[in-house]
Coordinates of C-alpha atoms in Angstrom, one line a residue:
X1442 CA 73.1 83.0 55.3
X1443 CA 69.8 83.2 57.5
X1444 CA 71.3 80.0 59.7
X1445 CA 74.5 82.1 59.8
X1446 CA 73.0 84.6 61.6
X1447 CA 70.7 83.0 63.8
X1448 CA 73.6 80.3 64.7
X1449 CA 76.0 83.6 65.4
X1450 CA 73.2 85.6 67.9
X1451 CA 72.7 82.6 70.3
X1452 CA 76.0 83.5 71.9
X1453 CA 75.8 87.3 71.9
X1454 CA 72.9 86.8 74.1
X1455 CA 74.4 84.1 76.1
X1456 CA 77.3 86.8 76.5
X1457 CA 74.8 89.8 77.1
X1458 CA 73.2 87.6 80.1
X1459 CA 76.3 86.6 81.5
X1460 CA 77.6 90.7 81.5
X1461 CA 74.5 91.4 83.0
X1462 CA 74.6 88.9 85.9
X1463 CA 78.0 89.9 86.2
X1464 CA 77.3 93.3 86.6
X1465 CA 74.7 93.1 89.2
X1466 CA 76.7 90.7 91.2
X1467 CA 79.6 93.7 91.3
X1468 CA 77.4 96.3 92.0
X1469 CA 76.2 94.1 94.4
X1470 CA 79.3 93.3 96.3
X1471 CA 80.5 97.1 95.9
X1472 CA 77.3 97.7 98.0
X1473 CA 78.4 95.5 100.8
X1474 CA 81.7 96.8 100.5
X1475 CA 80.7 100.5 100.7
X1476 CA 78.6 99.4 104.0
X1477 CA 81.3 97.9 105.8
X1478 CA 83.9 100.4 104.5
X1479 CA 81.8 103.5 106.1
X1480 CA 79.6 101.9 108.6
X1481 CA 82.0 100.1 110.3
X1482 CA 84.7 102.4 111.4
X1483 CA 81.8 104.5 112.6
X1484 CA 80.6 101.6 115.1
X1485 CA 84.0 100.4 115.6
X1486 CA 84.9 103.8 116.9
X1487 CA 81.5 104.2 118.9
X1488 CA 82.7 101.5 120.9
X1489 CA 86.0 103.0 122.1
X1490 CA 84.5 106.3 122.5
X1491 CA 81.9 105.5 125.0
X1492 CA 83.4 102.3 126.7
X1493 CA 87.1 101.0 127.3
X1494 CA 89.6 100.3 124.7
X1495 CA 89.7 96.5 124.2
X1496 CA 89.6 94.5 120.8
X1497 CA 86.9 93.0 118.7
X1498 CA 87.2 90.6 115.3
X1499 CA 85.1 89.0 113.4
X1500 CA 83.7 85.7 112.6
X1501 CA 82.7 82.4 110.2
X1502 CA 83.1 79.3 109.3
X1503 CA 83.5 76.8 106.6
X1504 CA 86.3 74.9 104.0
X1505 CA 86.2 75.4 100.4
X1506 CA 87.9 72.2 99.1
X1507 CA 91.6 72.9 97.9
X1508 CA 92.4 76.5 99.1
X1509 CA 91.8 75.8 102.8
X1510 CA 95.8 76.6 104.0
X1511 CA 96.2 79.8 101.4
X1512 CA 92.8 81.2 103.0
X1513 CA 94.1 80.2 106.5
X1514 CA 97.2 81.9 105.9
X1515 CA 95.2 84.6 104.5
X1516 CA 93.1 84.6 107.8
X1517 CA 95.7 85.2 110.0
X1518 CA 97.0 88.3 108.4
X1519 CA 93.8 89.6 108.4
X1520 CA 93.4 88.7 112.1
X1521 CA 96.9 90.9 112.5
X1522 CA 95.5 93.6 110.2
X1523 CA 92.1 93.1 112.0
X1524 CA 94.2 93.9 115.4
X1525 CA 96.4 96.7 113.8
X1526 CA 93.8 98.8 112.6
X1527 CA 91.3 98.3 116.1
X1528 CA 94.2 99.8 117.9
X1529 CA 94.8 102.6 115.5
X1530 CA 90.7 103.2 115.9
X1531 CA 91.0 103.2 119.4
X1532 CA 93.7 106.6 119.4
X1533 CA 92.5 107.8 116.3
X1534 CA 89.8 110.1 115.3
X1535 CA 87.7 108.2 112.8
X1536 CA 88.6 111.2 109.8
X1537 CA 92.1 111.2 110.4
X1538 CA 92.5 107.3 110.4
X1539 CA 90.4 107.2 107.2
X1540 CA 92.9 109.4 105.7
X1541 CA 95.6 107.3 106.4
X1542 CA 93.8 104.0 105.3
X1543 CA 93.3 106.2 102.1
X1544 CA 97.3 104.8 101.5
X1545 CA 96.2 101.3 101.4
X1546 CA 95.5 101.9 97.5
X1547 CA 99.4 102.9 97.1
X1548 CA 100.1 99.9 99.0
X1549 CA 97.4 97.6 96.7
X1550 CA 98.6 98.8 93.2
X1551 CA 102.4 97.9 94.5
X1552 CA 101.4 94.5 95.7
X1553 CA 99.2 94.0 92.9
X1554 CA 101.8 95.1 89.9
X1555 CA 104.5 92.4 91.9
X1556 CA 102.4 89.7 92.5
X1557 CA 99.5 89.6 89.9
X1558 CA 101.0 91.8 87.1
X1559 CA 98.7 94.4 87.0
X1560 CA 98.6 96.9 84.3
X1561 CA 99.6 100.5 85.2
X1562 CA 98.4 103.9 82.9
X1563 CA 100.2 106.9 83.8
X1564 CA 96.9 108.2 85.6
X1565 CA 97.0 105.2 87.7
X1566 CA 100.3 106.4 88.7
X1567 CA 99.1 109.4 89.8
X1568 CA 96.6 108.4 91.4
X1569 CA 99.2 106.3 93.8
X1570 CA 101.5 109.2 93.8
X1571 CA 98.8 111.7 95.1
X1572 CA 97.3 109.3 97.7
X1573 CA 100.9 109.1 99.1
X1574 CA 101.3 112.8 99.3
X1575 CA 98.0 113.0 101.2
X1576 CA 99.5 110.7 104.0
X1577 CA 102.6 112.5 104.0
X1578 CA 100.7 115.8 105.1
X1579 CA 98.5 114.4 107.5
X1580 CA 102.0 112.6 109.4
X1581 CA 103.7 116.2 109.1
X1582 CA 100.3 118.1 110.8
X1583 CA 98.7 115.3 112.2
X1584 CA 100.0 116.4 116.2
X1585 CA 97.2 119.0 116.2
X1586 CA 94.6 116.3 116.1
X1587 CA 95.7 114.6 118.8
X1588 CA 93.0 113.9 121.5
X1589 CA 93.5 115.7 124.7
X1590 CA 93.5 112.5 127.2
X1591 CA 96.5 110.9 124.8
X1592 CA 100.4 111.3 125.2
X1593 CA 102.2 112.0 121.9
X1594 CA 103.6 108.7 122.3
X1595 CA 100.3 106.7 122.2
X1596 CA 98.5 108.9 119.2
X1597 CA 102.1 108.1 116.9
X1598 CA 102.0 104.7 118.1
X1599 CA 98.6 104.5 116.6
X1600 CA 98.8 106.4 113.6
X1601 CA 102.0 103.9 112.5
X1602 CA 99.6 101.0 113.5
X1603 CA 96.9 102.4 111.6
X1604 CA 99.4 102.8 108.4
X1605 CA 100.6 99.7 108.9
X1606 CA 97.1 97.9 109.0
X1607 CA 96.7 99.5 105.6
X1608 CA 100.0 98.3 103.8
X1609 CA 99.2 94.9 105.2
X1610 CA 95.9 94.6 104.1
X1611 CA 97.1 96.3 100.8
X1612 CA 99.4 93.0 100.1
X1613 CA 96.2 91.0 101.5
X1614 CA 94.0 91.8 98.5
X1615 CA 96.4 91.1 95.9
X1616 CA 97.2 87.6 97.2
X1617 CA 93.5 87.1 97.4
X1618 CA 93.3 87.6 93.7
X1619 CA 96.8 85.8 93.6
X1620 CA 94.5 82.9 94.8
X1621 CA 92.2 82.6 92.7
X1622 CA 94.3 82.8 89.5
X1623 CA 96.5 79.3 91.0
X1624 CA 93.6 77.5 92.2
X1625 CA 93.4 74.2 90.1
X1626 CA 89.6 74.5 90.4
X1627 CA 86.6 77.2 89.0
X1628 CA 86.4 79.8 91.4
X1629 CA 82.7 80.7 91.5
X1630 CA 81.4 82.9 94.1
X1631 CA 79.4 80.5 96.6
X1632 CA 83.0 79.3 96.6
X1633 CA 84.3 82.7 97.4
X1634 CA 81.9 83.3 100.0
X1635 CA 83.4 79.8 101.7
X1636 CA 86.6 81.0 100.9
X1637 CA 85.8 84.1 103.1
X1638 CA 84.5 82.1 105.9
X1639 CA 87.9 80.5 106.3
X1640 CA 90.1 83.1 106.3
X1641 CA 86.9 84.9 108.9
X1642 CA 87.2 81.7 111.5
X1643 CA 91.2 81.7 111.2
X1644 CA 91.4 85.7 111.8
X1645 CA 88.7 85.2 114.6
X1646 CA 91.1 82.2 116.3
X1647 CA 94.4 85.0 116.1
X1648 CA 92.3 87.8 117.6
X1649 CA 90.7 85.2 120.2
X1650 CA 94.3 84.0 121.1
X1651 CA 95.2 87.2 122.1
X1652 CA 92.5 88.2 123.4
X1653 CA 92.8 85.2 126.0
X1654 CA 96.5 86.2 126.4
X1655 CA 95.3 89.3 127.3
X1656 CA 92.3 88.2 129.8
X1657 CA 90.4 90.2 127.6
X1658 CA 87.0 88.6 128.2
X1659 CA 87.2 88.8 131.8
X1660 CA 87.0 92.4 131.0
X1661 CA 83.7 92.3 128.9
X1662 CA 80.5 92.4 131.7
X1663 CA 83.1 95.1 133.6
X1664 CA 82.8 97.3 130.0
X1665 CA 79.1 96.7 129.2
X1666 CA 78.1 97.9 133.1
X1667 CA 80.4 101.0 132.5
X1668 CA 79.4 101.8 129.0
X1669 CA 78.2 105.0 128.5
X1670 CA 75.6 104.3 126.1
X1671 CA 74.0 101.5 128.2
X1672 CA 74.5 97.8 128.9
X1673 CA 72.2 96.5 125.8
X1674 CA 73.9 99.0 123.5
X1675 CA 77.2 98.0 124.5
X1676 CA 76.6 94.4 122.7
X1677 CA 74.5 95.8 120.1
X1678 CA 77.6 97.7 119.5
X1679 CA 79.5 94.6 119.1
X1680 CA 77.4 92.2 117.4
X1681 CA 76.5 95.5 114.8
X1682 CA 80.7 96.2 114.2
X1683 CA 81.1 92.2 113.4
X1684 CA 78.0 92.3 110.9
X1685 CA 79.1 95.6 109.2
X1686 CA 83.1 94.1 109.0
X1687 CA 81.9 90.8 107.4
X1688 CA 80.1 93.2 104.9
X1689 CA 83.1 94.9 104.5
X1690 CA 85.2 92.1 104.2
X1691 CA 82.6 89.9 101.9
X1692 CA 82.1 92.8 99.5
X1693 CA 86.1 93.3 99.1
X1694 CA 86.4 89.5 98.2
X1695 CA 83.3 89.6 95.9
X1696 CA 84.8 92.4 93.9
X1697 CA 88.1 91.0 93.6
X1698 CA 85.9 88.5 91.6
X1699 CA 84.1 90.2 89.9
X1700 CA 87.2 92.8 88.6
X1701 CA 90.5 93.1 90.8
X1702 CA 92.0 93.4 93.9
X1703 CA 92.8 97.2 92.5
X1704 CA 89.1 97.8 92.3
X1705 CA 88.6 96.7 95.5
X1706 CA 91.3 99.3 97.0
X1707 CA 89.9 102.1 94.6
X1708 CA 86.3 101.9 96.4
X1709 CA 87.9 101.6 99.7
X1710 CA 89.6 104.8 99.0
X1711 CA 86.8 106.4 97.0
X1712 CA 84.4 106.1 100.1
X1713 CA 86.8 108.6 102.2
X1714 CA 84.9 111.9 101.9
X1715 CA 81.6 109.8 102.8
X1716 CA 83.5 108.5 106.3
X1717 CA 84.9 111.7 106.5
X1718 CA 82.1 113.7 106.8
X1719 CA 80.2 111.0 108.9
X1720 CA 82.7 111.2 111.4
X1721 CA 82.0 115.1 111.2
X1722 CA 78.5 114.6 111.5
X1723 CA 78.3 112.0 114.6
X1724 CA 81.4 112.2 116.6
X1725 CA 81.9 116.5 116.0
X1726 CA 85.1 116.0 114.7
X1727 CA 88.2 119.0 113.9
X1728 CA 88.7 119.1 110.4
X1729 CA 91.9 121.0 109.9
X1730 CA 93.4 122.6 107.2
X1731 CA 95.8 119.6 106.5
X1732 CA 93.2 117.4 106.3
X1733 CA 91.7 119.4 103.5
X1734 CA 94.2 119.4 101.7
X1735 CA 94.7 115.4 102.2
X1736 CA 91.2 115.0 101.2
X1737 CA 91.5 116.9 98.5
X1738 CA 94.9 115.6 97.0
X1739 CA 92.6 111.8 97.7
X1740 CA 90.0 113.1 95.9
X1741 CA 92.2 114.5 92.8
X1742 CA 93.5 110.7 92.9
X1743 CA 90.2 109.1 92.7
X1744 CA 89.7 111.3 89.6
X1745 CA 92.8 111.0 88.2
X1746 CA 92.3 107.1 88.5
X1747 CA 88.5 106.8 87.2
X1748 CA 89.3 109.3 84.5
X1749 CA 92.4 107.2 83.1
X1750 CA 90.1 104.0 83.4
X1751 CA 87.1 105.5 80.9
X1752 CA 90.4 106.1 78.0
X1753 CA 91.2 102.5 78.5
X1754 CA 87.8 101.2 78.0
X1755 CA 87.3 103.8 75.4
X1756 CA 90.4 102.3 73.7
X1757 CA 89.4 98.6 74.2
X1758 CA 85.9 99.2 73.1
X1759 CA 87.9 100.8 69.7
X1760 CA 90.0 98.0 69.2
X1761 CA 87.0 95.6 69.3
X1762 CA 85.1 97.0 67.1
X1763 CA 87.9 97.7 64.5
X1764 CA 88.6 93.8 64.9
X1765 CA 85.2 92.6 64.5
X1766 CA 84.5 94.8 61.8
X1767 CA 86.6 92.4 58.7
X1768 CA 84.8 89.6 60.3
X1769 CA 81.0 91.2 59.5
X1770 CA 81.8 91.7 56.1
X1771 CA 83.7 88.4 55.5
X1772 CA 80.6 86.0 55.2
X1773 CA 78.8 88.7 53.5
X1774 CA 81.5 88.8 50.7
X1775 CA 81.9 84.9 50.3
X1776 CA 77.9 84.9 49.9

């Protein structure tokens, strides 16, 4: 009986480490994520507010063996997201278009039910189903916010731009997580950090394409004499929104990895009211009445989601221990 028990504790604590690790390596990676996801719009919008309106991307490099075309594929669209939501930045105030990014968790639970079969509560519905409403008030009002040198034209044009960066990097996630359920290989995460490095050097070459198309860098020494901030501030700017991005981007990966790609989307969303009122605080921004109520119907989704995620753990953490308990008395019986 005394080897029974002994031979039976090795793995709980084998378990208990492994939690642990995996724990800290979420927490972790929500860190990075909630860095990028705040900090970067903030920069990102610095940059078009005190210089010209060209676009940025982000860098790295590297080939995890086996997944190299889905992450280049994967690359690419982020490079198109990457493009979609710089120009929705650039005629956006930073609350408004962090309102509408707010939707990319309608878009992520869709993609992620199709493609990886994720399980839905009826709070997780509502969750999606407030979020949605939120956008939908901010289209209806959102004319008001409009910035005085922009034509109607331009500030729609980006607000559809900036909704369409979120639905596309709403599908993005999921087939992230899509990935690493086909791979014919472990996924561990120096792996996923190699992974991310791909699909960074593959969105860098779109954006870089373009950019060339557009004689974009002809344009850069022009924009760093004219910047208002200086001309060693207008690259700090730069280098600083690449560095915060790849945060961003690393930290969404990592807690695809750790969790799910519906995780990922919930902390996107669940940062709003922190980029909200930085955008406030830095850049003296209107806050309307409609976005109230936007941020509050976000808010009452981020509840409504974390809320219906304790039941379920409640309930799994129930139906453990009522199947564990026969199990405890069973040896105890035979001896």
């Amino acid at each position: 009986m005394e080897a029974h028990v002994g031979n039976s504790q090795v793995p709980s604590k084998e378990e208990k480490r492994s939690k642990v690790l995996k724990k800290a390596l979420l927490l972790l990676n929500c860190g990075m994520l909630g860095l990028g996801n705040c900090a970067g719009p903030m920069v990102q919008r610095l940059y078009f507010v005190k210089g010209e309106r060209e676009f940025g991307c982000r860098a790295g490099y590297r080939q995890p063996p086996g997944l190299f075309l889905p992450c280049a594929v994967l690359g690419i669209l982020t490079g198109l997201d990457d493009y979609l939501a710089a120009f929705g930045v650039s005629r956006l105030p930073v609350s408004t278009s962090a309102l509408i990014i707010a939707t990319q968790l309608a878009f992520t639970a869709g993609f992620a039910f199709l493609l990886v079969k994720q399980k839905f509560t009826a709070f997780t519905i509502n969750s999606v189903f407030l979020l949605s409403v939120g956008a939908v008030v901010l289209a209806f009002h959102s004319s008001t916010d409009r910035p005085a040198h922009e034509s109607k034209a331009q500030y729609y044009m980006g607000f559809f731009m900036t909704l369409g960066a979120s639905a596309l990097y709403g599908f993005v996630l999921p087939m992230i997580e899509l990935t690493y359920k086909k791979a014919k290989q472990v996924i561990t995460y120096p792996l996923v950090m190699e992974m991310q490095m791909v699909m960074s050097f593959f969105a860098t070459a779109f954006c870089t394409i373009g950019m060339l198309v557009n004689h974009d860098f002809v344009a850069i020494s022009r924009e760093a004499r004219e910047y208002e901030l200086g001309e060693a501030m207008y690259y700090v700017t730069l280098v600083l929104s690449a560095i915060l991005w790849q945060f961003f981007f690393l930290g969404a990966i990592g807690v695809i990895f750790c969790a799910s790609s519906l995780l990922s989307g919930i902390i996107i969303a669940t940062l709003l009211p922190v980029t909200e009122s930085l955008a406030v605080l830095f850049f003296h921004e209107r806050f309307q009445v409609e976005k109230g109520v936007a941020l509050t119907l976000s808010l009452w989704g981020f509840l409504s989601y974390f809320y219906g995620e304790l039941q379920e753990i409640k309930k799994l953490k129930k139906a453990r221990a009522a199947a564990e308990l026969p199990q405890s008395h069973g040896p105890l019986g035979q001896n």
